[in-house]
mmCIF file of C-alpha atoms and ligand atoms in Angstrom:
data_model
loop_
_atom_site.group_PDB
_atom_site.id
_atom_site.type_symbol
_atom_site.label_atom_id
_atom_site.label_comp_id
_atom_site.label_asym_id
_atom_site.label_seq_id
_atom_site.Cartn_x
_atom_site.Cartn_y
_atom_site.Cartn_z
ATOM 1 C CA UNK A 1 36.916 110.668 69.556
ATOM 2 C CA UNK A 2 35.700 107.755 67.202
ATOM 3 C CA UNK A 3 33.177 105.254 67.816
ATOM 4 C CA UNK A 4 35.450 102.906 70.402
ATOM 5 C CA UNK A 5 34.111 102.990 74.270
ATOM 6 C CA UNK A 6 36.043 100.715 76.808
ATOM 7 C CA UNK A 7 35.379 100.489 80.649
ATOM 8 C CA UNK A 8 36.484 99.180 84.059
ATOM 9 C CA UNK A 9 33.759 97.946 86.261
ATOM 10 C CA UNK A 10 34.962 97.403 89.287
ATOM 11 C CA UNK A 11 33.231 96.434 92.506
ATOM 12 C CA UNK A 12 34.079 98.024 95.783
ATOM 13 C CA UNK A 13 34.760 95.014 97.998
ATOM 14 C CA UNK A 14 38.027 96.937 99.208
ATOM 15 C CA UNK A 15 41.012 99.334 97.694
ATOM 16 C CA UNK A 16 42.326 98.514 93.950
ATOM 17 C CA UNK A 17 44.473 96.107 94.084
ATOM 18 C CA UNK A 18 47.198 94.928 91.318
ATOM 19 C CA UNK A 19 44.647 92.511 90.007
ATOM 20 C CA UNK A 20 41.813 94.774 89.326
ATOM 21 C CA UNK A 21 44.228 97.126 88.552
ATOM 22 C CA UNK A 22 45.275 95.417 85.571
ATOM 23 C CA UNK A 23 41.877 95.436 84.012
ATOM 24 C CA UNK A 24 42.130 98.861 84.210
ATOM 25 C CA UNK A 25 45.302 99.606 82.541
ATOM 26 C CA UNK A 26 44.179 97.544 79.895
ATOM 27 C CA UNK A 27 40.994 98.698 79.374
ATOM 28 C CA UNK A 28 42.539 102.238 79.679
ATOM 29 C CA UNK A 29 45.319 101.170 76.688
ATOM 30 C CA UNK A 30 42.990 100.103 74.481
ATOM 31 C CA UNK A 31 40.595 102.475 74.507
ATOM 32 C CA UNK A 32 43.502 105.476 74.388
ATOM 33 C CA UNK A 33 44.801 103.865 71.442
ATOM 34 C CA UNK A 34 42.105 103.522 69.704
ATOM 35 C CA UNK A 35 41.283 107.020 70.031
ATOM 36 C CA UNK A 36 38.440 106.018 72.177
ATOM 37 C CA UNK A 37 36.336 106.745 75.393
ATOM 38 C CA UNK A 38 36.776 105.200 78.684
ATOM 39 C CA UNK A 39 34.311 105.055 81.430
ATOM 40 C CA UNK A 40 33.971 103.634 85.208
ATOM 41 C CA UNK A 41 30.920 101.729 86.964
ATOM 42 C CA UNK A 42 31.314 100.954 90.299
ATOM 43 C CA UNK A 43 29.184 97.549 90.585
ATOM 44 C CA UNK A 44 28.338 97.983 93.991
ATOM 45 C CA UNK A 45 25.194 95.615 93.306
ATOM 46 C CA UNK A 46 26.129 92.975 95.656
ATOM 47 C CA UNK A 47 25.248 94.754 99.126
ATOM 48 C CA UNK A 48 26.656 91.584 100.911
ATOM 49 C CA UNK A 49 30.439 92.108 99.319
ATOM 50 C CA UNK A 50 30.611 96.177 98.976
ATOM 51 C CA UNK A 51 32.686 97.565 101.379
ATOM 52 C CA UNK A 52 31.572 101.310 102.685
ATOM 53 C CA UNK A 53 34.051 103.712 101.494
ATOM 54 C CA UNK A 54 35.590 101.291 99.235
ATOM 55 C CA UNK A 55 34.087 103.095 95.986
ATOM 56 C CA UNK A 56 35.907 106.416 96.913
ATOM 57 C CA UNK A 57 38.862 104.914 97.635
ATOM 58 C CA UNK A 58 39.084 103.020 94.248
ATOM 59 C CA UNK A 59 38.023 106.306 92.451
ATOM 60 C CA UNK A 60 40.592 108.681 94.159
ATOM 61 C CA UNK A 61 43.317 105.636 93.322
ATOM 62 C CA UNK A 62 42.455 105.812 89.961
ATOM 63 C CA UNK A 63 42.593 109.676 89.703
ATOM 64 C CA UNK A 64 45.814 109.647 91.623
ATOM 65 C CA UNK A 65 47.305 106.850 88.940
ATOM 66 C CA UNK A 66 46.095 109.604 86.048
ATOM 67 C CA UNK A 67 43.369 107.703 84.646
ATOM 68 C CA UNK A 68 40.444 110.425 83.226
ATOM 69 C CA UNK A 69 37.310 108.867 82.696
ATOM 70 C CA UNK A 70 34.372 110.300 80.454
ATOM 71 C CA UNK A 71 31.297 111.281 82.182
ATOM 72 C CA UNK A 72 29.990 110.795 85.665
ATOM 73 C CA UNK A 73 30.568 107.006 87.083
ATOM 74 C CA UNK A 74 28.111 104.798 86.492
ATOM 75 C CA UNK A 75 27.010 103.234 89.895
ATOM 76 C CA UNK A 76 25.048 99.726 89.566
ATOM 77 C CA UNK A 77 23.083 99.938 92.809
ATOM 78 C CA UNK A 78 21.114 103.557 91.549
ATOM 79 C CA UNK A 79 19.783 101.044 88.160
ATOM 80 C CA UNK A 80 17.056 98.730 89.924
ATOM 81 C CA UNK A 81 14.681 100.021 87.270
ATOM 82 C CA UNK A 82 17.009 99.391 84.278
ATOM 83 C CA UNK A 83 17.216 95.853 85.580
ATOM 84 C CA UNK A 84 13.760 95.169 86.403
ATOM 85 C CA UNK A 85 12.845 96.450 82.786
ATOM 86 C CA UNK A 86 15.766 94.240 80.885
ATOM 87 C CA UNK A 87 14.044 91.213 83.495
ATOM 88 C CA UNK A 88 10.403 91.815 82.166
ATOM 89 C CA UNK A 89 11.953 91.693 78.606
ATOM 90 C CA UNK A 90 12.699 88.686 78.762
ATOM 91 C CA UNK A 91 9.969 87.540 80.790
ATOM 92 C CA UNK A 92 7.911 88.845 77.666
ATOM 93 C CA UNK A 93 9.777 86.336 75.626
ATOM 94 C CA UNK A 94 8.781 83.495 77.919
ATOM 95 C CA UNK A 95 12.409 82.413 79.158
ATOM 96 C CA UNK A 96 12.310 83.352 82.815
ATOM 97 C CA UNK A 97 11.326 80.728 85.401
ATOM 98 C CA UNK A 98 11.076 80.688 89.273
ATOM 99 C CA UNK A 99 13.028 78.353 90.864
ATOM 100 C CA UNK A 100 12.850 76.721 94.548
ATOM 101 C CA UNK A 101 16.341 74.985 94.766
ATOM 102 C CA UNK A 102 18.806 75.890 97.233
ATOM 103 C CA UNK A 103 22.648 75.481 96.610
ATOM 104 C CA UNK A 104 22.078 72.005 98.670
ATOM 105 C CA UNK A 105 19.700 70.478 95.909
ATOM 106 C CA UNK A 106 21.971 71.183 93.191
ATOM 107 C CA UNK A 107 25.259 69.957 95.020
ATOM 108 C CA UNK A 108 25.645 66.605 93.197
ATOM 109 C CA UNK A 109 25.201 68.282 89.506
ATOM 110 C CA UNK A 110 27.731 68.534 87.735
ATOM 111 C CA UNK A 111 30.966 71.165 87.534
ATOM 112 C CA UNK A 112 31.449 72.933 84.403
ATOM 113 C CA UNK A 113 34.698 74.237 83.407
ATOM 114 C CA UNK A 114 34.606 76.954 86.175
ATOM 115 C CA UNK A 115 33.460 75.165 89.287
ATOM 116 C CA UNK A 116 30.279 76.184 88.843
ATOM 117 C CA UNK A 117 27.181 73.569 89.204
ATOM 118 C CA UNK A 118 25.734 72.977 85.873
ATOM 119 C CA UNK A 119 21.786 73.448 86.870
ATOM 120 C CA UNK A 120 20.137 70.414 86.288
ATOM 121 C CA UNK A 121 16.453 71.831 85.356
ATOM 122 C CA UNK A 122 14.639 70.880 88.286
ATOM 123 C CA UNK A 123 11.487 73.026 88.472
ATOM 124 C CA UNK A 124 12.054 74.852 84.503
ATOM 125 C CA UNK A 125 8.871 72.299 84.434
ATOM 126 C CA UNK A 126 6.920 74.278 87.189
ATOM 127 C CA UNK A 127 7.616 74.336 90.783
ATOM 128 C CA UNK A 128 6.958 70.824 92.776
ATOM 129 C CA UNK A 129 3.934 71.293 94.651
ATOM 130 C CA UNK A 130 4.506 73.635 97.941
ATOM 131 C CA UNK A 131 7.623 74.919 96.933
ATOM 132 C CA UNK A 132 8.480 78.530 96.937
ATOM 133 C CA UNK A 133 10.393 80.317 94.216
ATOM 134 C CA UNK A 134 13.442 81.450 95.261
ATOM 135 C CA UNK A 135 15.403 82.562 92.345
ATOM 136 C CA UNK A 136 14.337 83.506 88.828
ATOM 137 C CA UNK A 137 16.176 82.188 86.286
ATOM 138 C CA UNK A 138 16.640 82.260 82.243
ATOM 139 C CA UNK A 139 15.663 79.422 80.279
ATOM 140 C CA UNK A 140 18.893 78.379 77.724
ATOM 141 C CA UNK A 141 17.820 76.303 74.865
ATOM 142 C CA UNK A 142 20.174 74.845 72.027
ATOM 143 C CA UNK A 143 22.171 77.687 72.166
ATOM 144 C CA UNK A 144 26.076 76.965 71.316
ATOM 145 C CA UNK A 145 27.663 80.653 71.650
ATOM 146 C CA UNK A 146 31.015 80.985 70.062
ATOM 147 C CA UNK A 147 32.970 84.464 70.164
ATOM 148 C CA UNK A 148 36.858 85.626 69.129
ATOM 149 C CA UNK A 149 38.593 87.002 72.331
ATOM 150 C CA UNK A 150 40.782 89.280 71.417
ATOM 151 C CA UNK A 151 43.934 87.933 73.853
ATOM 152 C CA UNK A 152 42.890 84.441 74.414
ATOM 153 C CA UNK A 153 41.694 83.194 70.876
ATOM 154 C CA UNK A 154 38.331 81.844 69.753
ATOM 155 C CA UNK A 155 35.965 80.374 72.526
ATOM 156 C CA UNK A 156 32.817 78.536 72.432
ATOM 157 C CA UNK A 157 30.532 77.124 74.891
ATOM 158 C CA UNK A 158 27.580 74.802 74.545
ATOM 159 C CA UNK A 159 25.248 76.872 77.627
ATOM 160 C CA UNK A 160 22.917 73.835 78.019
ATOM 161 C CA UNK A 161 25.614 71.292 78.961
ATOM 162 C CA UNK A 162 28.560 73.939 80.288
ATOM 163 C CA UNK A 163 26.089 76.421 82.457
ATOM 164 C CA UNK A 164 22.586 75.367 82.145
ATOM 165 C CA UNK A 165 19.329 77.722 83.066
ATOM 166 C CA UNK A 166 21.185 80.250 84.562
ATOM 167 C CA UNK A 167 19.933 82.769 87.620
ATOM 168 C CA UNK A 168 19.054 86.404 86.736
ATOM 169 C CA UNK A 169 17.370 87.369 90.224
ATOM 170 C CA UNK A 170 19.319 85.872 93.058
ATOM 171 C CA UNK A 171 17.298 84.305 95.959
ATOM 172 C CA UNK A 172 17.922 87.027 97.971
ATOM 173 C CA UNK A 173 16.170 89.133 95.837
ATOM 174 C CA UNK A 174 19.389 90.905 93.860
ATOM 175 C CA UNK A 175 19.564 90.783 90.036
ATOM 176 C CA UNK A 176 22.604 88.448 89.157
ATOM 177 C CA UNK A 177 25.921 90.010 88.115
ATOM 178 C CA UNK A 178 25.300 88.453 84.194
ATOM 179 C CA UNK A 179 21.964 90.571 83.433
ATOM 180 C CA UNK A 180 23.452 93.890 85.637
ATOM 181 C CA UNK A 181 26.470 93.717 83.462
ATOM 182 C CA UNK A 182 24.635 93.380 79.918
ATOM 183 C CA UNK A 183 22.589 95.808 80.625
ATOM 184 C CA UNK A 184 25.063 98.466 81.977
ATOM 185 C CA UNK A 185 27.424 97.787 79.431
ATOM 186 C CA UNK A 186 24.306 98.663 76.629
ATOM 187 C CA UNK A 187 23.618 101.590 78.386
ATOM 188 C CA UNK A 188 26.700 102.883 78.501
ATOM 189 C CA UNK A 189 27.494 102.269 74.942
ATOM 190 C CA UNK A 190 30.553 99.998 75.064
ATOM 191 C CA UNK A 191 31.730 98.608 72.124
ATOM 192 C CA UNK A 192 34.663 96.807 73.685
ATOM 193 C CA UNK A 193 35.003 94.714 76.852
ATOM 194 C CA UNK A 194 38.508 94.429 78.412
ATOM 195 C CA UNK A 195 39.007 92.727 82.036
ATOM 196 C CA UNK A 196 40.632 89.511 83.514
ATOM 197 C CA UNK A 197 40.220 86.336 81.967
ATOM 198 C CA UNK A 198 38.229 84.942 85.348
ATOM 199 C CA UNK A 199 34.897 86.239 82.911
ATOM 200 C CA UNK A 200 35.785 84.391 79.957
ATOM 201 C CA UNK A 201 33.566 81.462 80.758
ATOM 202 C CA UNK A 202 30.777 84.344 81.586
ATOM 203 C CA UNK A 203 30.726 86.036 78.240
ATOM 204 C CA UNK A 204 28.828 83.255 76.291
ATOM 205 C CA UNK A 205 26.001 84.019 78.865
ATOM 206 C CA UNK A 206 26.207 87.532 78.198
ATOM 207 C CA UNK A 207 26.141 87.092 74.727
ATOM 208 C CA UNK A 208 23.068 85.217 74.914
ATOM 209 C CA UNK A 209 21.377 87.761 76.786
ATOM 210 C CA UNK A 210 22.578 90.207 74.582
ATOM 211 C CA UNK A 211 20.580 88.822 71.668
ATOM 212 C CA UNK A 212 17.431 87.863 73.483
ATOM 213 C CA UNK A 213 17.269 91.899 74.823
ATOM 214 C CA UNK A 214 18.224 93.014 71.276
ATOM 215 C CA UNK A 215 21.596 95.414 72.321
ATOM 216 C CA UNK A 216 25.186 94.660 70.585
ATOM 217 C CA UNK A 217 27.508 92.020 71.654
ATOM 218 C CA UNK A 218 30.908 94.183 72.020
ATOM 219 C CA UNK A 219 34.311 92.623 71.172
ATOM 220 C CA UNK A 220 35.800 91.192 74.347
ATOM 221 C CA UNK A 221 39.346 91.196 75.270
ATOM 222 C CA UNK A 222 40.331 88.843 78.274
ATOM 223 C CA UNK A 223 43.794 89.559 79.770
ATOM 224 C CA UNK A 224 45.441 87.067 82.303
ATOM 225 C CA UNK A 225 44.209 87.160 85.872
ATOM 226 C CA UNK A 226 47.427 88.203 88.836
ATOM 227 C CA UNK A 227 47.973 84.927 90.665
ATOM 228 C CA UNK A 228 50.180 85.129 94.127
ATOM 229 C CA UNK A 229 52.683 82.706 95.092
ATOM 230 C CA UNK A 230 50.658 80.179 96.403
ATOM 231 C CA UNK A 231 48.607 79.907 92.663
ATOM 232 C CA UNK A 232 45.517 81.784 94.144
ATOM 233 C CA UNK A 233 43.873 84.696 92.796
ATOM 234 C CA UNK A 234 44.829 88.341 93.834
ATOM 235 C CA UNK A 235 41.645 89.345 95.543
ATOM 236 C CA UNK A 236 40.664 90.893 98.572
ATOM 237 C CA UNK A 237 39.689 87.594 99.800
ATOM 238 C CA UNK A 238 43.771 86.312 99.219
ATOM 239 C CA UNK A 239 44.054 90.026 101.474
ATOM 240 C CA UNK A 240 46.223 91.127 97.836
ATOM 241 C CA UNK A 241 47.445 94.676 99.231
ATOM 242 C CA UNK A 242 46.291 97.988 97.840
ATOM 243 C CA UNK A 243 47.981 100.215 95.818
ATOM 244 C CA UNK A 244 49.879 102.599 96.761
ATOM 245 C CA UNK A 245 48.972 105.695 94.864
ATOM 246 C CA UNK A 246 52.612 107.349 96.194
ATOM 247 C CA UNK A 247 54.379 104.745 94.002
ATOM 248 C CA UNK A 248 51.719 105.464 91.499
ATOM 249 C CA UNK A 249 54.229 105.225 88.536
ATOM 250 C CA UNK A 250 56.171 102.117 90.365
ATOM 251 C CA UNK A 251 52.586 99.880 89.905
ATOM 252 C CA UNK A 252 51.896 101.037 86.654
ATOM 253 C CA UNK A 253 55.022 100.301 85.387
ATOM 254 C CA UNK A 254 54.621 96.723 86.985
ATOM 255 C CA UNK A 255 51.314 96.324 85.615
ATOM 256 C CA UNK A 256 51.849 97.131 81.881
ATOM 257 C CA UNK A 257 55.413 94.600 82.126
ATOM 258 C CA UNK A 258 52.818 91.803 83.499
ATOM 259 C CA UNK A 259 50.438 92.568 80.319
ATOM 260 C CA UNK A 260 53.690 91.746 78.339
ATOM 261 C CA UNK A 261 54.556 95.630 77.540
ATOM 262 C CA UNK A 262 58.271 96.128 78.052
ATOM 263 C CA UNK A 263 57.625 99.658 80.310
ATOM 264 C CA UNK A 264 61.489 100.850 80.838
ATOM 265 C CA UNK A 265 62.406 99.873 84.840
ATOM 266 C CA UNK A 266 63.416 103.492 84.923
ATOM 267 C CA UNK A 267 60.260 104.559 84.456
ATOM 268 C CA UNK A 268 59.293 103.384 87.973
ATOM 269 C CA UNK A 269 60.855 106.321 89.463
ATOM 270 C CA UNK A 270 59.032 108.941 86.873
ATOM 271 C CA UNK A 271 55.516 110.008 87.241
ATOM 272 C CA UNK A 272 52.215 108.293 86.122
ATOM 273 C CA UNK A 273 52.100 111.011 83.383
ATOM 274 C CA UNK A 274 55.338 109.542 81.568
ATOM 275 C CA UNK A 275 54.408 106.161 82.209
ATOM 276 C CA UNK A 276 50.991 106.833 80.506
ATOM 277 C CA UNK A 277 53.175 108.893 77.702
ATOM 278 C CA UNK A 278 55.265 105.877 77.395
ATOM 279 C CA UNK A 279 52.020 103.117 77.541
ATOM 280 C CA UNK A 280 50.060 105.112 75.007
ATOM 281 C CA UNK A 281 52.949 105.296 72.272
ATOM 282 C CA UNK A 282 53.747 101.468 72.882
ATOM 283 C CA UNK A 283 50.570 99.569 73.735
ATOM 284 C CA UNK A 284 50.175 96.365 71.889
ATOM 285 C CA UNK A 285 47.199 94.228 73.002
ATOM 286 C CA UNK A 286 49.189 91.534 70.794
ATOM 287 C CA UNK A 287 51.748 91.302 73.521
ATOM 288 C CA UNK A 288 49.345 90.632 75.891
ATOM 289 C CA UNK A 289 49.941 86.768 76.983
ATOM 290 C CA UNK A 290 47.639 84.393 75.531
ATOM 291 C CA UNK A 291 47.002 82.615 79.162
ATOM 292 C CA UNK A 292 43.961 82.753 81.901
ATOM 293 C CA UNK A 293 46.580 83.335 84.774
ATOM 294 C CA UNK A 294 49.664 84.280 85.604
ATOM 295 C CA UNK A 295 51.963 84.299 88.827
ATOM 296 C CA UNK A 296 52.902 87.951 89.715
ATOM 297 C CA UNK A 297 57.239 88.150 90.033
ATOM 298 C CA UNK A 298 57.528 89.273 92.741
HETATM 299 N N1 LIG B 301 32.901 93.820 88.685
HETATM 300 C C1 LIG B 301 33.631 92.737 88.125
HETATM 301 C C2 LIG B 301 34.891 92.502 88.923
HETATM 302 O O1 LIG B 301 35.361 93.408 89.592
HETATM 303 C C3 LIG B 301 34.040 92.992 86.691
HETATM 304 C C4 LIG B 301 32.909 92.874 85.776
HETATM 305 C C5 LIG B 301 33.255 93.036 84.310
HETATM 306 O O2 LIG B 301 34.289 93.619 83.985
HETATM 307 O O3 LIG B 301 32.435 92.616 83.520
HETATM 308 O O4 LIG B 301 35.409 91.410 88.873
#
């Protein structure tokens, strides 16, 4: 085993499903190929989207599909004191702010180049008079944070005019997905980052906060995110259906052809254990398309 550490960090909003799934065969690749370690975090952090049972089920999926993880599986709702200490870090450094706007105030900002409401900066000057904080949220300065992604090419966002002060404790008191995932991914050691390319336009955030708590930035890979027919997103929210860990060699076979690996069709009807034999011999992140999102053939 070298110095290479990849993961899948999944959240347990309901059963794996081919669109999470292909973060984990990719993730899974490249980390096999490069000799590497692979580990699993269940970010169960958001209480209001887990789904009881949901953790188990993606776990005994993933078993049943042949993927070996190292280690015991990281779960994101056991680190509240890993969070609060990376928060008081960078309160320390003086770029954490309370903030009293609801989603309402900020409606008519602007959208960046995911939807998302640039924030305009209301109270990073102090909180109007009788306001309550709600959220707490990081101060971003000049900060222009370019990166190579491995599948997509180089990116580079300017955070002040694309995201803006960004929030790191939620309003209902939960520490945002960006500083949960920084921190996890220091603690567990990862050198490489490979999921679907709906978290490209997070990374420059996590890079920031990366430098400002002092841990590496690890390479990042962003493969294409599973669209349906109708152009959305596979998701539990789109109701994309699980996996069926009886045709475990059937998805995998379907999920490394998506990533642009020509798997042999045969090799539907084997076992996970040749399509893994097959996968690790052939893997070629360079095959990967270079695209955000791609309609699944169905
Ligand atoms: N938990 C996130 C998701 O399921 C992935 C986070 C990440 O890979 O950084 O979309």
């Amino acid at each position: 085993m070298n110095g290479y550490r990849g993961r899948f960090a999944p959240s347990p909003t309901g059963p794996l499903h081919f669109g999470s799934l292909l973060a984990a065969v990719a993730s899974y690749c490249e980390a096999r190929t490069h000799g590497g370690g692979w580990l699993v975090r269940m970010e169960d952090l958001d209480v209001t989207r887990s789904v009881p049972g949901a953790a188990d089920e993606i776990l005994r999926t993933l078993e049943r599909l042949g993927f070996a993880w190292e280690g015991e599986v990281m779960v994101q709702s056991r680190r509240s004191v890993a969070y609060a200490e990376a928060l008081e870090q960078l309160q320390a450094l003086g770029r954490v702010y309370p903030c009293a706007c609801s989603r309402k105030e900020i409606a008519d900002s602007s959208l960046n180049f995911d939807g998302e409401r640039v924030y305009p900066g209301t109270c990073r000057v102090g909180l109007a008079p009788g306001r309550e904080a709600r959220a707490l949220r990081l101060r971003v300065g000049d900060e222009v944070i370019g990166f190579e992604d491995a599948v997509q090419g180089p990116v580079r966002h300017d955070l002040a005019r694309a995201i803006g002060d960004f929030v790191l404790r939620r309003a209902d008191g939960l520490i945002a997905y960006q500083l949960a995932v920084v921190t996890d991914d220091a603690a567990q050691g990862i050198t490489d980052v490979v999921r679907g390319a709906d978290l490209l336009g997070s990374t420059s955030r996590q890079i920031l906060l990366q430098r400002l708590l002092g841990v590496a930035t690890p390479g990042y890979a962003h493969v294409p995110v599973a669209l349906n027919a109708a152009g959305e997103k596979l998701s539990k929210q789109t109701l994309a259906p699980a996996i069926d860990a009886a045709r475990g060699a059937a998805s995998l076979v379907r999920a490394l052809r998506f990533l642009g690996q020509p798997a042999p069709e045969a090799l539907r009807r084997s076992s996970p254990g040749e399509v893994w034999s097959w996968a690790f011999a052939h893997w070629d992140l360079a095959g990967v398309p270079r695209q955000r999102s791609m309609e699944v053939p169905v």
